[in-house]
Tab-separated table of C-alpha atoms in Angstrom:
chain	number	residue	atom	x	y	z
A	465	UNK	CA	10.567	-20.158	-1.143
A	466	UNK	CA	12.749	-22.131	-3.467
A	467	UNK	CA	15.255	-24.821	-2.689
A	468	UNK	CA	17.127	-27.601	-4.449
A	469	UNK	CA	16.994	-31.342	-3.866
A	470	UNK	CA	18.959	-33.839	-5.935
A	471	UNK	CA	19.410	-31.359	-8.725
A	472	UNK	CA	15.741	-30.351	-8.946
A	473	UNK	CA	14.076	-27.112	-7.981
A	474	UNK	CA	11.348	-27.537	-5.392
A	475	UNK	CA	8.746	-24.886	-4.720
A	476	UNK	CA	7.324	-24.782	-1.219
A	477	UNK	CA	4.107	-22.922	-0.501
A	478	UNK	CA	3.518	-21.583	2.990
A	479	UNK	CA	1.264	-19.077	4.716
A	480	UNK	CA	2.278	-15.439	4.472
A	481	UNK	CA	3.874	-13.990	7.582
A	482	UNK	CA	1.924	-10.760	7.236
A	483	UNK	CA	-0.550	-9.063	4.918
A	484	UNK	CA	0.879	-6.980	2.115
A	485	UNK	CA	-0.683	-3.680	1.195
A	486	UNK	CA	-0.096	-1.311	-1.685
A	487	UNK	CA	-0.017	2.067	0.033
A	488	UNK	CA	0.177	5.284	-1.956
A	489	UNK	CA	0.518	7.939	0.739
A	490	UNK	CA	4.280	7.948	0.263
A	491	UNK	CA	3.735	9.238	-3.287
A	492	UNK	CA	2.207	12.449	-1.967
A	493	UNK	CA	5.163	12.951	0.393
A	494	UNK	CA	7.672	12.074	-2.337
A	495	UNK	CA	6.063	14.514	-4.762
A	496	UNK	CA	5.970	17.271	-2.146
A	497	UNK	CA	9.658	16.729	-1.353
A	498	UNK	CA	10.420	17.442	-5.012
A	499	UNK	CA	8.207	20.536	-5.110
A	500	UNK	CA	5.049	18.948	-6.507
A	501	UNK	CA	1.411	19.302	-5.458
A	502	UNK	CA	0.949	15.745	-4.226
A	503	UNK	CA	-2.416	15.078	-5.883
A	504	UNK	CA	-3.199	11.382	-6.403
A	505	UNK	CA	-5.708	9.791	-8.742
A	506	UNK	CA	-6.262	7.229	-11.474
A	507	UNK	CA	-5.551	7.839	-15.139
A	508	UNK	CA	-8.511	7.206	-17.413
A	509	UNK	CA	-8.729	3.594	-18.521
A	510	UNK	CA	-6.216	2.220	-15.995
A	511	UNK	CA	-8.490	1.373	-13.078
A	512	UNK	CA	-9.914	-2.146	-12.844
A	513	UNK	CA	-13.298	-2.324	-11.143
A	514	UNK	CA	-13.139	-5.965	-10.083
A	515	UNK	CA	-14.856	-6.328	-6.711
A	516	UNK	CA	-13.093	-3.253	-5.344
A	517	UNK	CA	-14.494	-2.591	-1.842
A	518	UNK	CA	-16.590	0.550	-1.680
A	519	UNK	CA	-14.517	2.008	1.154
A	520	UNK	CA	-11.424	2.055	-1.073
A	521	UNK	CA	-12.315	5.604	-2.118
A	522	UNK	CA	-12.390	6.720	1.516
A	523	UNK	CA	-9.059	5.024	2.238
A	524	UNK	CA	-7.453	6.681	-0.808
A	525	UNK	CA	-8.615	10.103	0.380
A	526	UNK	CA	-7.351	9.439	3.912
A	527	UNK	CA	-3.847	8.358	2.962
A	528	UNK	CA	-3.401	11.267	0.548
A	529	UNK	CA	-4.654	13.923	2.980
A	530	UNK	CA	-2.663	12.546	5.917
A	531	UNK	CA	0.513	12.735	3.815
A	532	UNK	CA	-0.226	16.355	2.961
A	533	UNK	CA	-1.600	15.731	-0.512
A	534	UNK	CA	-5.054	15.226	-1.940
A	535	UNK	CA	-7.001	12.657	-3.933
A	536	UNK	CA	-9.313	13.028	-6.914
A	537	UNK	CA	-12.339	10.988	-5.803
A	538	UNK	CA	-13.556	9.300	-8.967
A	539	UNK	CA	-15.966	6.577	-7.914
A	540	UNK	CA	-15.604	3.237	-9.724
A	541	UNK	CA	-18.562	2.267	-11.958
A	542	UNK	CA	-19.587	-0.479	-9.539
A	543	UNK	CA	-19.779	2.010	-6.650
A	544	UNK	CA	-21.840	4.433	-8.760
A	545	UNK	CA	-24.205	1.663	-9.790
A	546	UNK	CA	-24.631	0.655	-6.149
A	547	UNK	CA	-25.535	4.212	-5.182
A	548	UNK	CA	-28.024	4.531	-8.036
A	549	UNK	CA	-29.638	1.271	-6.923
A	550	UNK	CA	-29.623	2.476	-3.292
A	551	UNK	CA	-27.665	-0.603	-2.252
A	552	UNK	CA	-27.230	-0.508	1.536
A	553	UNK	CA	-23.435	-1.028	1.560
A	554	UNK	CA	-22.847	1.576	-1.146
A	555	UNK	CA	-25.027	4.147	0.607
A	556	UNK	CA	-23.298	3.481	3.957
A	557	UNK	CA	-19.847	3.781	2.357
A	558	UNK	CA	-20.826	7.062	0.698
A	559	UNK	CA	-22.097	8.465	4.016
A	560	UNK	CA	-18.844	7.423	5.692
A	561	UNK	CA	-16.797	9.024	2.901
A	562	UNK	CA	-18.682	12.317	3.268
A	563	UNK	CA	-18.230	12.293	7.058
A	564	UNK	CA	-14.532	11.475	6.799
A	565	UNK	CA	-13.929	14.158	4.157
A	566	UNK	CA	-15.449	16.778	6.479
A	567	UNK	CA	-13.360	15.506	9.399
A	568	UNK	CA	-10.165	15.615	7.344
A	569	UNK	CA	-10.902	19.196	6.336
A	570	UNK	CA	-11.609	20.193	9.946
A	571	UNK	CA	-8.329	18.660	11.171
A	572	UNK	CA	-6.135	19.508	8.167
A	573	UNK	CA	-3.680	21.461	10.348
A	574	UNK	CA	-2.534	18.121	11.847
A	575	UNK	CA	-1.703	16.605	8.454
A	576	UNK	CA	1.122	17.097	6.016
A	577	UNK	CA	3.419	18.147	8.838
A	578	UNK	CA	7.197	17.559	8.468
A	579	UNK	CA	8.046	14.004	9.488
A	580	UNK	CA	10.286	13.517	12.502
A	581	UNK	CA	13.804	13.380	11.046
A	582	UNK	CA	15.258	10.296	12.774
A	583	UNK	CA	15.280	8.486	9.428
A	584	UNK	CA	15.706	11.018	6.637
A	585	UNK	CA	15.816	9.777	3.045
A	586	UNK	CA	17.155	11.857	0.168
A	587	UNK	CA	15.032	11.548	-2.963
A	588	UNK	CA	15.258	12.647	-6.576
A	589	UNK	CA	13.160	12.123	-9.716
A	590	UNK	CA	13.211	8.510	-10.867
A	591	UNK	CA	12.136	5.090	-9.728
A	592	UNK	CA	15.102	4.190	-7.510
A	593	UNK	CA	14.636	6.614	-4.602
A	594	UNK	CA	10.853	6.550	-5.048
A	595	UNK	CA	10.729	2.803	-4.405
A	596	UNK	CA	13.061	3.081	-1.419
A	597	UNK	CA	10.736	5.744	-0.009
A	598	UNK	CA	7.788	3.460	-0.663
A	599	UNK	CA	9.188	0.591	1.395
A	600	UNK	CA	10.518	2.824	4.168
A	601	UNK	CA	6.924	4.000	4.586
A	602	UNK	CA	5.456	0.513	4.251
A	603	UNK	CA	7.800	-0.984	6.836
A	604	UNK	CA	7.009	1.719	9.382
A	605	UNK	CA	10.389	3.434	9.355
A	606	UNK	CA	8.487	6.746	9.373
A	607	UNK	CA	10.898	8.501	6.982
A	608	UNK	CA	11.268	12.209	6.366
A	609	UNK	CA	11.662	12.641	2.599
A	610	UNK	CA	13.940	15.469	1.483
A	611	UNK	CA	15.153	16.464	-1.957
A	612	UNK	CA	18.775	15.491	-2.591
A	613	UNK	CA	19.260	19.080	-3.712
A	614	UNK	CA	18.483	20.291	-0.172
A	615	UNK	CA	20.451	18.089	2.247
A	616	UNK	CA	19.500	18.981	5.829
A	617	UNK	CA	22.177	20.346	8.120
A	618	UNK	CA	23.830	17.850	10.487
A	619	UNK	CA	22.507	17.863	14.020
A	620	UNK	CA	18.936	18.539	12.868
A	621	UNK	CA	17.671	15.413	14.639
A	622	UNK	CA	18.761	13.070	11.841
A	623	UNK	CA	19.975	9.740	13.225
A	624	UNK	CA	20.333	7.971	9.864
A	625	UNK	CA	20.548	9.718	6.493
A	626	UNK	CA	19.591	7.434	3.612
A	627	UNK	CA	21.453	8.457	0.464
A	628	UNK	CA	20.997	5.180	-1.433
A	629	UNK	CA	19.513	5.017	-4.922
A	630	UNK	CA	20.856	8.438	-5.897
A	631	UNK	CA	22.603	9.088	-9.173
A	632	UNK	CA	25.239	10.948	-7.168
A	633	UNK	CA	25.511	11.342	-3.402
A	634	UNK	CA	25.828	15.032	-2.397
A	635	UNK	CA	29.038	15.783	-0.539
A	636	UNK	CA	26.982	17.459	2.214
A	637	UNK	CA	25.456	14.076	3.086
A	638	UNK	CA	28.731	12.904	4.610
A	639	UNK	CA	28.562	15.585	7.293
A	640	UNK	CA	25.893	13.528	9.080
A	641	UNK	CA	26.705	11.001	11.787
A	642	UNK	CA	25.442	7.935	9.879
A	643	UNK	CA	24.979	7.796	6.108
A	644	UNK	CA	23.708	4.824	4.095
A	645	UNK	CA	24.767	4.547	0.444
A	646	UNK	CA	24.837	1.979	-2.353
A	647	UNK	CA	27.521	3.749	-4.357
A	648	UNK	CA	31.346	3.686	-4.175
A	649	UNK	CA	32.834	4.531	-0.791
A	650	UNK	CA	34.451	7.988	-0.625
A	651	UNK	CA	38.227	8.135	-0.675
A	652	UNK	CA	39.765	8.127	2.780
A	653	UNK	CA	37.005	6.104	4.441
A	654	UNK	CA	38.407	3.254	6.569
A	655	UNK	CA	36.724	-0.132	6.768
A	656	UNK	CA	35.624	-0.947	10.332
A	657	UNK	CA	33.397	-3.976	9.824
A	658	UNK	CA	32.404	-5.992	6.789
A	659	UNK	CA	29.222	-7.984	6.241
A	660	UNK	CA	28.076	-10.111	3.321
A	661	UNK	CA	26.280	-7.330	1.469
A	662	UNK	CA	27.675	-4.147	3.016
A	663	UNK	CA	30.551	-2.592	4.893
A	664	UNK	CA	30.766	-0.122	7.771
A	665	UNK	CA	33.340	2.623	7.272
A	666	UNK	CA	34.720	5.424	9.436
A	667	UNK	CA	35.084	8.777	7.741
A	668	UNK	CA	36.083	11.258	10.417
A	669	UNK	CA	33.098	11.402	12.800
A	670	UNK	CA	30.808	9.897	10.175
A	671	UNK	CA	29.837	6.247	9.906
A	672	UNK	CA	29.243	5.257	6.287
A	673	UNK	CA	27.177	2.125	5.697
A	674	UNK	CA	27.967	1.170	2.105
A	675	UNK	CA	26.154	-1.593	0.227
A	676	UNK	CA	28.330	-3.467	-2.217
A	677	UNK	CA	25.680	-3.422	-4.954
A	678	UNK	CA	22.697	-1.301	-5.848
A	679	UNK	CA	19.746	-2.050	-3.558
A	680	UNK	CA	17.842	-4.976	-5.081
A	681	UNK	CA	15.325	-5.558	-2.269
A	682	UNK	CA	13.898	-2.257	-0.963
A	683	UNK	CA	11.788	-4.101	1.627
A	684	UNK	CA	14.795	-5.783	3.200
A	685	UNK	CA	16.693	-2.504	2.971
A	686	UNK	CA	13.936	-0.747	4.940
A	687	UNK	CA	14.270	-3.321	7.716
A	688	UNK	CA	18.056	-2.853	7.662
A	689	UNK	CA	17.542	0.884	8.105
A	690	UNK	CA	15.329	0.321	11.144
A	691	UNK	CA	18.062	-1.899	12.609
A	692	UNK	CA	20.612	0.865	12.087
A	693	UNK	CA	18.493	3.555	13.729
A	694	UNK	CA	17.443	0.961	16.400
A	695	UNK	CA	13.969	0.407	17.802
A	696	UNK	CA	14.760	2.677	20.739
A	697	UNK	CA	15.477	5.678	18.508
A	698	UNK	CA	13.045	5.192	15.623
A	699	UNK	CA	10.444	7.947	15.287
A	700	UNK	CA	7.368	5.713	15.462
A	701	UNK	CA	6.554	2.146	16.362
A	702	UNK	CA	3.316	0.178	16.316
A	703	UNK	CA	2.632	-3.281	17.740
A	704	UNK	CA	0.140	-5.943	16.570
A	705	UNK	CA	-1.188	-3.992	13.592
A	706	UNK	CA	0.531	-5.441	10.543
A	707	UNK	CA	-1.898	-3.843	8.084
A	708	UNK	CA	-1.425	-0.331	9.507
A	709	UNK	CA	1.300	2.200	8.677
A	710	UNK	CA	2.469	4.730	11.309
A	711	UNK	CA	4.095	8.087	10.631
A	712	UNK	CA	5.447	10.453	13.304
A	713	UNK	CA	5.484	14.150	12.485
A	714	UNK	CA	6.331	17.388	14.206
A	715	UNK	CA	3.403	19.074	15.920
A	716	UNK	CA	1.556	22.270	15.142
A	717	UNK	CA	3.033	23.992	18.196
A	718	UNK	CA	6.570	23.740	19.625
A	719	UNK	CA	6.951	20.770	21.946
A	720	UNK	CA	4.228	18.738	20.225
A	721	UNK	CA	4.350	15.498	18.271
A	722	UNK	CA	1.772	13.803	16.065
A	723	UNK	CA	1.407	10.099	15.369
A	724	UNK	CA	-0.671	9.223	12.310
A	725	UNK	CA	-1.850	5.644	11.781
A	726	UNK	CA	-3.573	4.598	8.558
A	727	UNK	CA	-5.148	1.139	8.648
A	728	UNK	CA	-5.358	-0.728	5.329
A	729	UNK	CA	-7.000	-3.851	6.753
A	730	UNK	CA	-10.050	-4.683	8.818
A	731	UNK	CA	-10.813	-2.808	12.045
A	732	UNK	CA	-8.631	-3.680	15.036
A	733	UNK	CA	-10.982	-4.300	17.939
A	734	UNK	CA	-8.332	-4.836	20.603
A	735	UNK	CA	-5.908	-2.381	22.189
A	736	UNK	CA	-2.899	-1.380	20.116
A	737	UNK	CA	0.397	-0.283	21.602
A	738	UNK	CA	2.064	2.675	19.888
A	739	UNK	CA	5.225	4.666	20.543
A	740	UNK	CA	6.553	8.035	19.389
A	741	UNK	CA	9.984	9.556	19.859
A	742	UNK	CA	10.113	12.283	22.506
A	743	UNK	CA	8.798	12.826	26.012
A	744	UNK	CA	5.209	14.055	26.280
A	745	UNK	CA	2.835	14.554	29.199
A	746	UNK	CA	-0.479	14.327	27.325
A	747	UNK	CA	-1.931	12.416	24.382
A	748	UNK	CA	-5.263	12.976	22.639
A	749	UNK	CA	-6.740	10.428	20.245
A	750	UNK	CA	-8.568	11.849	17.223
A	751	UNK	CA	-10.473	9.777	14.673
A	752	UNK	CA	-13.355	10.399	12.242
A	753	UNK	CA	-15.833	8.056	13.921
A	754	UNK	CA	-15.581	9.233	17.548
A	755	UNK	CA	-15.088	12.250	19.786
A	756	UNK	CA	-11.550	13.148	20.940
A	757	UNK	CA	-10.289	10.971	23.771
A	758	UNK	CA	-7.452	11.451	26.258
A	759	UNK	CA	-5.001	8.534	26.427
A	760	UNK	CA	-2.726	7.583	29.308
A	761	UNK	CA	0.952	8.130	28.487
A	762	UNK	CA	4.007	6.201	29.668
A	763	UNK	CA	7.627	7.244	29.217
A	764	UNK	CA	9.790	4.524	27.667
A	765	UNK	CA	13.445	5.473	27.235
A	766	UNK	CA	13.574	8.399	24.835
A	767	UNK	CA	9.980	7.861	23.713
A	768	UNK	CA	6.379	7.972	24.880
A	769	UNK	CA	3.936	5.065	24.606
A	770	UNK	CA	0.150	4.935	24.518
A	771	UNK	CA	-2.517	2.266	24.028
A	772	UNK	CA	-5.208	2.877	21.425
A	773	UNK	CA	-8.528	1.253	22.427
A	774	UNK	CA	-9.253	0.307	18.791
A	775	UNK	CA	-8.400	1.253	15.220
A	776	UNK	CA	-10.841	1.702	12.378
A	777	UNK	CA	-9.411	3.349	9.268
A	778	UNK	CA	-7.469	6.296	10.694
A	779	UNK	CA	-6.171	7.409	14.080
A	780	UNK	CA	-4.223	10.564	14.872
A	781	UNK	CA	-2.648	10.903	18.303
A	782	UNK	CA	-1.623	14.416	19.269
A	783	UNK	CA	1.111	14.510	21.907
A	784	UNK	CA	1.797	17.644	23.926
A	785	UNK	CA	3.288	18.985	27.136
């Protein structure tokens, strides 16, 4: 943080509030929303092999597959050298990668499902909407990404439609109940409440949240979006797991829901509280390292909560009735 004292700039160092992770699963979802294949990988000559943990390859495969894409597993030179030397950690990581890859293939029907639409973000080619999608994922807003050329119909479960970062907001976006933009307010919209960086406008039955300038801080914007949708109505929520990213999707069968949790940090040994939108009578925990396990469910408002006994790298909770 920076502050001034007697005309001088003072830099103050303090501990981080939370770990920061560079997650790439959103890229697969973003690419799929625009009609792409969602295959992730590293371009030749761009990957730095500086003490990269061996299990990074497994994590990259997990996040891509969970998002409905895939990952080209190209082992870093250090990992290859460790395998050739039969280094214990490298061999164990390779065995885990093989086991996880088989598990992901076996359970592929649970992955790449449409995200619950509570927060739906319109995307288009270019860095602006891609970065907004990135931080909506990272902050746990559990966004459904949809091409701006195919605006979903109102009443399709969308609580907040994010139309910020677009070159032009489609007229169909303003048929939704709450629309967030960072472009000029449509003619006829009436100001209801004004804040420092945005205004709330009434446009018929639509509430338009209009930022006064283009979004400069996508991370803060993601938190604003969660505030707008409210914690009670957000699709997914996870407690005490700051290095994990949750995503709630529609189930394989009608009346089902799926909560995917990818952990980018060390294993969580204690119970984790998780919530998904919707009322469900049963929850089954699925993970690569253990057999399926039934979890107790508790109804909380419009959602259902469970406690996960632990979290390694990936957990998928399948909710049903």
